[in-house]
Amino acid sequence: MSPTILVIDDEPPIRKLLRMGLATQGYAILEAPNAATALEVLGRDSPDLVILDLGLPDMRGHDLLRAIRASHPGLPVVVLSSRDDEGGKVEALDLGADDYVTKPFGMAELLARLRAALRHQLAARGERPVFRIDGLSVDLVRRIVKVDDVEVKLTPREYAFLRIMVLHAGKVLTHAQLMNEVSVSSDPQYLRVYMRQLRQKLEADPERPRILLTETGVGYRLRAPDEELNLKLRAANDPKPAVTEAGS
């Protein structure tokens, strides 16, 4: 599931520019032309980051930022404003803004600042911005997946499955949990198809998976890095051969 960004700006051309620029990077976009709509969206949806213009028609941008911080304390907020006002910038940062970008802005710079804010969010939640295990690396911010340093192209649905498993690495996810998170058919056969496709792209031996493991009759589990280390230590100290988990 791609990160979702809420754009709060009363200028349609700016919202269009951001929508197009962010969509090309794989982000899902929510939009609000004013503070009232923004608060409604925040109450209904769960964006991963907010881009906030301070010059809103119905509320002072700093007051909206204060409201966002009160209701969503961990939500990254990047302020976007035409005001080259040091006092306003300091106030926004003191109120909890993660960054401040002045209009006009370059899309490349804005994207870099968004990635930094998302990385900080993941770190604050105890999650890894880049997940690594057994030659596989998953960059949750850039949405880049590599096997042995070679980038692997995943479909949006394949990436959505992998992302949710990375976020819960080491934990068993039931068929129902996975299908609900990615909004696919309730038929487990669909899940098996996607898991087979992922293993073909990510596992050295898809028939004997070491990363994407099957928990028979329950669901699937992505092996956690610390679990891999424990297995190696156990194997080094145990003369009996290790049992390899088989996939389905």
C-alpha angles and dihedrals in degrees: 000000000000120000111265120224124197112212113202109190133128094213113090094203091055092048090049092049092050093044092054096042095046095043091057087059093053099257122143112230134217119182136205125178094197144015096265093056091043092056090047092052092047090052092050105034137037111231119186094219140008128220105201128194110204095209100078124157100227106034139021107263093229090055091052089049089052090051092049091051091050094052100030107027096171098044112114113237123194111192116219115191142156089216112107088195117140093197092052091047092051091048092051092049091046089052090057107271110157094212142353125222122186123218128272092052138172116243093222091056093046092050090051091052091048091051090050092050091049091049090052090050093052092047091049090054091050093250126132116248086205117032117203133183135148096345094318121114126182119190103202093192101047093031091230120149121193136181114200089346093305115118115241120207114225128185115244091256093048091050091048091056092046094047095054090048091050090052088054098035113168093020128103113244115199122227089251093051093051095045092047093050093051097034100232131146116298089238106108089213089077090055092050090052093053092044090051090051092049092050091050089056102037110028125078088217110021091192091057103035120195098180110032102048131189120230098201114239092359114060140264140312132200110219111244121228093240089050089056090053092049091051092052092049091048092049091050091053098038118074091199116093115258118249112240117220113234126218133222 
